[in-house]
């Protein structure tokens, strides 16, 4: 398995009036053409890790790494224009809230068509057809109708799927999905995962799946990275999640209610200061 | 025994849209009753109808044997309180915890507001050090504790809980669920709790109603659900989905 992405000792910091926030504190991993899950509680640095790879860290933030490499390209040395070009075509990110990624004044269909035509020289009719196909691929039942709707005219779940369609139409090699399904119903969630799954299997795409849902991630990904306070505390094959060693990982698994398990009260996390170091 | 809540043939319509269609249920005093179903199935509408916040077109709602009219009076809100999903939206960000807790007490003319606020904070595990913080200075879990304290400060007998932990991390969810269970036991509260998470609902509730498109799919005991004794494909589908992703090869 060739490495698609190499991340070594990634650090993301933000200066604030009250001191420096270390959002990511030395994260190291490699990604092949596989499904890698990043899990952890809110604030653990998952999104900032993804954004740093995308080149979407906020202006006032600082990125530092020993290595940040995509397909042999040194992302630390790449110019803004080069990063932008990569972002459009070869690396894509799906955000939790589609509102930030869809243009509110353009119909969903036109956005997908324009994304496609920015990357491939295809004719209008062909582009329309591909956009409609992609909308059906993300399980939108009535693609012809949705094609002509504006983002505010569709439900959250449908907006999310429309955004996924837009991200996928360019055929990225690396997809970073940041809580892409958290706002969706379980059944829809699984449909979206099945779409992503197929893309990894059929197109050899690399996928970083960010989520706070440890169980969902372990049922879907090949490998899981567990983050706490900006660091990786544990990395393990998804199938071996039940053998997790770190008390944080075990605590996260344990505190979730389970159908048929009668645990009252639920075990809670007892956070230890040494987990931070 | 008089049910704490009895709903009979309830329908809610927004213009021409039927959000709730002929729903009936009864909840015994001290029982914890769950509502599950995908988004848009009418779960929140049902709670809002009980709270007098949705346009009821048919049916009746009875609380402690008393049939509710179109308007809810003060006495109703002393008895029935609601906690919402979003700990950011439901509390005014520019108010201190103290003011948020004082407001309902003042409206209902309670005495000993000082003692009640201190006790309420203690009961939800926050302590008095939180009393003069602004709600925007609190974490999601802390806000939800304040929301629960605010709901309980009037000493209601019933809580309507609309996805109270959906916006929280799993570890914080566990703490809030434990808190709710403990309060229910000590105060003998009746819960009607909405969640899209089957595991949360079966953990918290004795019985549950599965909803779809504003209607009832089936009603069953949590133990039946855990034992896979379900009668509809819809509920079976929800159960399978709750087990996570399954790769079909
Ligand atoms: N623009 C920013 N300025 C300052 N701090 C930030 C900024 N963005 C994120 N952070 C901080 O970085 C940490 C990690 O955030 P994030 O990566 O979004 O966490 P997660 O996605 O795991 O919930 C948090 O403590 C957050 O408050
Ligand atoms: N104020 C309203 N006006 C019009 N339609 C509404 C209103 N409130 C809810 N609805 C509709 O009623 C249906 C049920 O909504 P809701 O009870 O919020 O579902 P749930 O809580 O199960 O997700 C949805 O289709 C929703 O769009
Ligand atoms: Mg995040
Ligand atoms: Mg709702």
mmCIF file of N, CA and C in Angstrom, chain A residues 35 40-43 46 182-188 190 193-195 197 212 215-216 219-222 252 255-269 271, chain B residues 37-40 43 166 168-175 177-178 181 196-200 202-204 222 225-228 237-248:
data_model
loop_
_atom_site.group_PDB
_atom_site.id
_atom_site.type_symbol
_atom_site.label_atom_id
_atom_site.label_comp_id
_atom_site.label_asym_id
_atom_site.label_seq_id
_atom_site.Cartn_x
_atom_site.Cartn_y
_atom_site.Cartn_z
ATOM 1 N N UNK A 35 -9.563 3.538 4.708
ATOM 2 C CA UNK A 35 -10.462 4.351 5.530
ATOM 3 C C UNK A 35 -9.832 4.508 6.905
ATOM 4 N N UNK A 40 -12.519 11.251 18.872
ATOM 5 C CA UNK A 40 -12.152 11.991 20.073
ATOM 6 C C UNK A 40 -13.276 12.956 20.389
ATOM 7 N N UNK A 41 -13.280 13.481 21.602
ATOM 8 C CA UNK A 41 -14.346 14.389 22.006
ATOM 9 C C UNK A 41 -14.177 15.748 21.346
ATOM 10 N N UNK A 42 -15.198 16.580 21.460
ATOM 11 C CA UNK A 42 -15.094 17.892 20.839
ATOM 12 C C UNK A 42 -13.950 18.664 21.487
ATOM 13 N N UNK A 43 -13.215 19.358 20.651
ATOM 14 C CA UNK A 43 -12.072 20.123 21.128
ATOM 15 C C UNK A 43 -10.769 19.343 21.133
ATOM 16 N N UNK A 46 -9.494 17.227 16.132
ATOM 17 C CA UNK A 46 -9.778 16.456 14.927
ATOM 18 C C UNK A 46 -9.931 17.372 13.707
ATOM 19 N N UNK A 182 -23.081 13.382 11.110
ATOM 20 C CA UNK A 182 -23.552 13.576 12.479
ATOM 21 C C UNK A 182 -24.946 14.176 12.546
ATOM 22 N N UNK A 183 -25.292 14.985 11.540
ATOM 23 C CA UNK A 183 -26.598 15.644 11.582
ATOM 24 C C UNK A 183 -27.674 14.812 10.893
ATOM 25 N N UNK A 184 -27.310 13.628 10.434
ATOM 26 C CA UNK A 184 -28.264 12.842 9.651
ATOM 27 C C UNK A 184 -28.879 11.714 10.475
ATOM 28 N N UNK A 185 -30.031 11.254 10.025
ATOM 29 C CA UNK A 185 -30.634 10.078 10.649
ATOM 30 C C UNK A 185 -29.750 8.858 10.439
ATOM 31 N N UNK A 186 -29.811 7.936 11.404
ATOM 32 C CA UNK A 186 -28.955 6.742 11.300
ATOM 33 C C UNK A 186 -29.062 6.056 9.953
ATOM 34 N N UNK A 187 -30.271 5.875 9.475
ATOM 35 C CA UNK A 187 -30.410 5.131 8.219
ATOM 36 C C UNK A 187 -29.765 5.902 7.061
ATOM 37 N N UNK A 188 -29.966 7.222 7.034
ATOM 38 C CA UNK A 188 -29.356 8.042 5.989
ATOM 39 C C UNK A 188 -27.835 8.049 6.153
ATOM 40 N N UNK A 190 -25.970 5.726 7.232
ATOM 41 C CA UNK A 190 -25.384 4.503 6.701
ATOM 42 C C UNK A 190 -25.372 4.512 5.176
ATOM 43 N N UNK A 193 -22.382 6.546 4.238
ATOM 44 C CA UNK A 193 -21.162 5.771 4.460
ATOM 45 C C UNK A 193 -20.964 4.741 3.354
ATOM 46 N N UNK A 194 -22.067 4.148 2.908
ATOM 47 C CA UNK A 194 -21.959 3.152 1.839
ATOM 48 C C UNK A 194 -21.418 3.812 0.559
ATOM 49 N N UNK A 195 -21.822 5.056 0.315
ATOM 50 C CA UNK A 195 -21.316 5.783 -0.858
ATOM 51 C C UNK A 195 -19.812 6.006 -0.718
ATOM 52 N N UNK A 197 -17.773 4.366 1.118
ATOM 53 C CA UNK A 197 -17.136 3.057 1.109
ATOM 54 C C UNK A 197 -16.853 2.589 -0.321
ATOM 55 N N UNK A 212 -17.065 11.811 16.289
ATOM 56 C CA UNK A 212 -16.970 11.630 17.723
ATOM 57 C C UNK A 212 -17.576 10.284 18.108
ATOM 58 N N UNK A 215 -18.149 4.025 18.009
ATOM 59 C CA UNK A 215 -18.723 2.761 17.522
ATOM 60 C C UNK A 215 -18.945 2.798 16.030
ATOM 61 N N UNK A 216 -19.492 3.923 15.558
ATOM 62 C CA UNK A 216 -19.753 4.048 14.128
ATOM 63 C C UNK A 216 -18.440 3.947 13.360
ATOM 64 N N UNK A 219 -17.079 0.499 13.065
ATOM 65 C CA UNK A 219 -17.799 -0.413 12.170
ATOM 66 C C UNK A 219 -17.498 -0.091 10.711
ATOM 67 N N UNK A 220 -16.936 1.079 10.459
ATOM 68 C CA UNK A 220 -16.766 1.538 9.085
ATOM 69 C C UNK A 220 -15.311 1.588 8.621
ATOM 70 N N UNK A 221 -14.398 1.966 9.497
ATOM 71 C CA UNK A 221 -13.020 2.235 9.069
ATOM 72 C C UNK A 221 -12.117 1.004 9.183
ATOM 73 N N UNK A 222 -10.943 1.107 8.559
ATOM 74 C CA UNK A 222 -9.942 0.058 8.677
ATOM 75 C C UNK A 222 -9.095 0.272 9.932
ATOM 76 N N UNK A 252 -14.381 6.012 26.631
ATOM 77 C CA UNK A 252 -15.305 6.503 25.605
ATOM 78 C C UNK A 252 -16.246 5.397 25.149
ATOM 79 N N UNK A 255 -18.916 4.444 28.051
ATOM 80 C CA UNK A 255 -19.923 5.379 28.557
ATOM 81 C C UNK A 255 -21.149 5.451 27.655
ATOM 82 N N UNK A 256 -21.103 4.776 26.504
ATOM 83 C CA UNK A 256 -22.271 4.848 25.621
ATOM 84 C C UNK A 256 -23.312 3.822 26.023
ATOM 85 N N UNK A 257 -24.586 4.253 26.115
ATOM 86 C CA UNK A 257 -25.620 3.268 26.409
ATOM 87 C C UNK A 257 -25.701 2.255 25.266
ATOM 88 N N UNK A 258 -26.089 1.052 25.609
ATOM 89 C CA UNK A 258 -26.134 -0.008 24.629
ATOM 90 C C UNK A 258 -27.488 -0.699 24.737
ATOM 91 N N UNK A 259 -28.065 -1.037 23.608
ATOM 92 C CA UNK A 259 -29.367 -1.696 23.654
ATOM 93 C C UNK A 259 -29.215 -3.065 24.314
ATOM 94 N N UNK A 260 -30.019 -3.313 25.324
ATOM 95 C CA UNK A 260 -29.980 -4.618 25.973
ATOM 96 C C UNK A 260 -29.021 -4.686 27.145
ATOM 97 N N UNK A 261 -28.092 -3.720 27.239
ATOM 98 C CA UNK A 261 -27.187 -3.715 28.395
ATOM 99 C C UNK A 261 -27.836 -2.877 29.481
ATOM 100 N N UNK A 262 -27.897 -3.418 30.669
ATOM 101 C CA UNK A 262 -28.612 -2.740 31.738
ATOM 102 C C UNK A 262 -27.594 -2.138 32.699
ATOM 103 N N UNK A 263 -27.070 -0.962 32.353
ATOM 104 C CA UNK A 263 -26.030 -0.371 33.185
ATOM 105 C C UNK A 263 -26.496 0.972 33.755
ATOM 106 N N UNK A 264 -26.897 0.925 35.021
ATOM 107 C CA UNK A 264 -27.359 2.141 35.685
ATOM 108 C C UNK A 264 -26.602 2.342 36.983
ATOM 109 N N UNK A 265 -25.934 3.458 37.171
ATOM 110 C CA UNK A 265 -25.669 4.516 36.201
ATOM 111 C C UNK A 265 -24.625 4.085 35.167
ATOM 112 N N UNK A 266 -24.555 4.830 34.074
ATOM 113 C CA UNK A 266 -23.540 4.565 33.061
ATOM 114 C C UNK A 266 -22.163 4.910 33.623
ATOM 115 N N UNK A 267 -21.149 4.146 33.252
ATOM 116 C CA UNK A 267 -19.804 4.531 33.687
ATOM 117 C C UNK A 267 -19.434 5.882 33.058
ATOM 118 N N UNK A 268 -18.781 6.740 33.794
ATOM 119 C CA UNK A 268 -18.382 8.034 33.225
ATOM 120 C C UNK A 268 -16.856 8.097 33.134
ATOM 121 N N UNK A 269 -16.403 9.020 32.307
ATOM 122 C CA UNK A 269 -14.958 9.174 32.108
ATOM 123 C C UNK A 269 -14.343 9.856 33.318
ATOM 124 N N UNK A 271 -11.256 11.684 33.809
ATOM 125 C CA UNK A 271 -10.115 12.227 33.063
ATOM 126 C C UNK A 271 -8.889 12.368 33.951
ATOM 127 N N UNK B 37 -37.788 7.938 16.286
ATOM 128 C CA UNK B 37 -38.178 8.049 14.893
ATOM 129 C C UNK B 37 -37.219 8.988 14.200
ATOM 130 N N UNK B 38 -37.198 8.928 12.864
ATOM 131 C CA UNK B 38 -36.244 9.763 12.145
ATOM 132 C C UNK B 38 -36.651 11.230 12.205
ATOM 133 N N UNK B 39 -35.772 12.108 11.762
ATOM 134 C CA UNK B 39 -36.086 13.524 11.871
ATOM 135 C C UNK B 39 -37.283 13.848 10.987
ATOM 136 N N UNK B 40 -38.133 14.695 11.505
ATOM 137 C CA UNK B 40 -39.346 15.048 10.770
ATOM 138 C C UNK B 40 -40.511 14.118 11.080
ATOM 139 N N UNK B 43 -41.725 13.986 16.517
ATOM 140 C CA UNK B 43 -41.416 13.804 17.936
ATOM 141 C C UNK B 43 -41.491 15.130 18.696
ATOM 142 N N UNK B 166 -28.352 15.083 22.648
ATOM 143 C CA UNK B 166 -27.901 14.854 21.274
ATOM 144 C C UNK B 166 -26.738 15.740 20.866
ATOM 145 N N UNK B 168 -24.292 16.620 22.790
ATOM 146 C CA UNK B 168 -23.179 16.464 23.737
ATOM 147 C C UNK B 168 -22.265 15.303 23.358
ATOM 148 N N UNK B 169 -21.015 15.382 23.782
ATOM 149 C CA UNK B 169 -20.088 14.261 23.631
ATOM 150 C C UNK B 169 -20.590 13.070 24.431
ATOM 151 N N UNK B 170 -20.206 11.869 24.006
ATOM 152 C CA UNK B 170 -20.689 10.649 24.659
ATOM 153 C C UNK B 170 -20.406 10.651 26.163
ATOM 154 N N UNK B 171 -19.233 11.129 26.545
ATOM 155 C CA UNK B 171 -18.884 11.096 27.965
ATOM 156 C C UNK B 171 -19.758 12.071 28.757
ATOM 157 N N UNK B 172 -20.055 13.216 28.148
ATOM 158 C CA UNK B 172 -20.904 14.204 28.812
ATOM 159 C C UNK B 172 -22.354 13.716 28.791
ATOM 160 N N UNK B 173 -22.733 13.070 27.675
ATOM 161 C CA UNK B 173 -24.071 12.480 27.601
ATOM 162 C C UNK B 173 -24.294 11.517 28.756
ATOM 163 N N UNK B 174 -23.301 10.670 29.031
ATOM 164 C CA UNK B 174 -23.435 9.697 30.121
ATOM 165 C C UNK B 174 -23.686 10.414 31.439
ATOM 166 N N UNK B 175 -22.954 11.504 31.677
ATOM 167 C CA UNK B 175 -23.129 12.237 32.936
ATOM 168 C C UNK B 175 -24.534 12.834 33.038
ATOM 169 N N UNK B 177 -27.281 11.855 31.387
ATOM 170 C CA UNK B 177 -28.288 10.789 31.512
ATOM 171 C C UNK B 177 -28.334 10.264 32.943
ATOM 172 N N UNK B 178 -27.155 10.085 33.543
ATOM 173 C CA UNK B 178 -27.123 9.633 34.942
ATOM 174 C C UNK B 178 -27.808 10.634 35.861
ATOM 175 N N UNK B 181 -31.595 10.381 35.458
ATOM 176 C CA UNK B 181 -32.137 9.180 36.109
ATOM 177 C C UNK B 181 -32.191 9.336 37.621
ATOM 178 N N UNK B 196 -33.296 10.410 18.879
ATOM 179 C CA UNK B 196 -33.196 9.648 17.640
ATOM 180 C C UNK B 196 -32.311 8.437 17.890
ATOM 181 N N UNK B 197 -31.783 8.323 19.104
ATOM 182 C CA UNK B 197 -30.832 7.265 19.430
ATOM 183 C C UNK B 197 -31.533 6.154 20.218
ATOM 184 N N UNK B 198 -31.721 5.019 19.559
ATOM 185 C CA UNK B 198 -32.436 3.907 20.191
ATOM 186 C C UNK B 198 -31.777 3.465 21.490
ATOM 187 N N UNK B 199 -30.452 3.477 21.505
ATOM 188 C CA UNK B 199 -29.754 3.022 22.713
ATOM 189 C C UNK B 199 -30.047 3.958 23.881
ATOM 190 N N UNK B 200 -30.080 5.256 23.615
ATOM 191 C CA UNK B 200 -30.373 6.220 24.673
ATOM 192 C C UNK B 200 -31.795 6.021 25.188
ATOM 193 N N UNK B 202 -33.786 3.333 24.992
ATOM 194 C CA UNK B 202 -34.009 2.075 25.722
ATOM 195 C C UNK B 202 -33.307 2.108 27.072
ATOM 196 N N UNK B 203 -32.214 2.850 27.149
ATOM 197 C CA UNK B 203 -31.521 2.976 28.437
ATOM 198 C C UNK B 203 -32.372 3.764 29.440
ATOM 199 N N UNK B 204 -33.030 4.804 28.956
ATOM 200 C CA UNK B 204 -33.723 5.740 29.844
ATOM 201 C C UNK B 204 -35.192 5.403 30.077
ATOM 202 N N UNK B 222 -39.109 -1.352 26.274
ATOM 203 C CA UNK B 222 -37.676 -1.359 25.963
ATOM 204 C C UNK B 222 -37.113 -2.772 26.009
ATOM 205 N N UNK B 225 -37.731 -4.411 22.744
ATOM 206 C CA UNK B 225 -36.818 -3.939 21.719
ATOM 207 C C UNK B 225 -35.453 -4.609 21.884
ATOM 208 N N UNK B 226 -34.978 -4.667 23.133
ATOM 209 C CA UNK B 226 -33.673 -5.274 23.388
ATOM 210 C C UNK B 226 -33.672 -6.741 22.984
ATOM 211 N N UNK B 227 -34.834 -7.402 23.129
ATOM 212 C CA UNK B 227 -34.924 -8.825 22.790
ATOM 213 C C UNK B 227 -35.320 -9.014 21.327
ATOM 214 N N UNK B 228 -35.317 -7.910 20.572
ATOM 215 C CA UNK B 228 -35.666 -7.935 19.138
ATOM 216 C C UNK B 228 -37.124 -8.378 18.902
ATOM 217 N N UNK B 237 -35.617 -2.026 10.973
ATOM 218 C CA UNK B 237 -34.615 -1.252 10.235
ATOM 219 C C UNK B 237 -33.842 -0.310 11.158
ATOM 220 N N UNK B 238 -34.561 0.342 12.066
ATOM 221 C CA UNK B 238 -33.896 1.246 13.006
ATOM 222 C C UNK B 238 -32.921 0.474 13.893
ATOM 223 N N UNK B 239 -33.352 -0.706 14.302
ATOM 224 C CA UNK B 239 -32.503 -1.550 15.160
ATOM 225 C C UNK B 239 -31.220 -1.940 14.444
ATOM 226 N N UNK B 240 -31.367 -2.381 13.194
ATOM 227 C CA UNK B 240 -30.201 -2.798 12.420
ATOM 228 C C UNK B 240 -29.264 -1.602 12.240
ATOM 229 N N UNK B 241 -29.842 -0.449 11.900
ATOM 230 C CA UNK B 241 -29.021 0.739 11.665
ATOM 231 C C UNK B 241 -28.263 1.141 12.929
ATOM 232 N N UNK B 242 -28.872 0.905 14.079
ATOM 233 C CA UNK B 242 -28.226 1.320 15.321
ATOM 234 C C UNK B 242 -26.993 0.471 15.632
ATOM 235 N N UNK B 243 -26.850 -0.624 14.907
ATOM 236 C CA UNK B 243 -25.689 -1.480 15.154
ATOM 237 C C UNK B 243 -24.448 -1.033 14.401
ATOM 238 N N UNK B 244 -24.589 0.030 13.599
ATOM 239 C CA UNK B 244 -23.427 0.555 12.894
ATOM 240 C C UNK B 244 -23.398 0.123 11.447
ATOM 241 N N UNK B 245 -22.274 0.394 10.808
ATOM 242 C CA UNK B 245 -22.138 0.139 9.384
ATOM 243 C C UNK B 245 -21.912 -1.337 9.131
ATOM 244 N N UNK B 246 -22.529 -1.834 8.067
ATOM 245 C CA UNK B 246 -22.350 -3.240 7.725
ATOM 246 C C UNK B 246 -21.968 -3.321 6.261
ATOM 247 N N UNK B 247 -20.772 -3.821 6.006
ATOM 248 C CA UNK B 247 -20.273 -3.875 4.633
ATOM 249 C C UNK B 247 -20.902 -5.057 3.906
ATOM 250 N N UNK B 248 -21.614 -4.752 2.819
ATOM 251 C CA UNK B 248 -22.212 -5.836 2.044
ATOM 252 C C UNK B 248 -21.248 -6.186 0.929
#
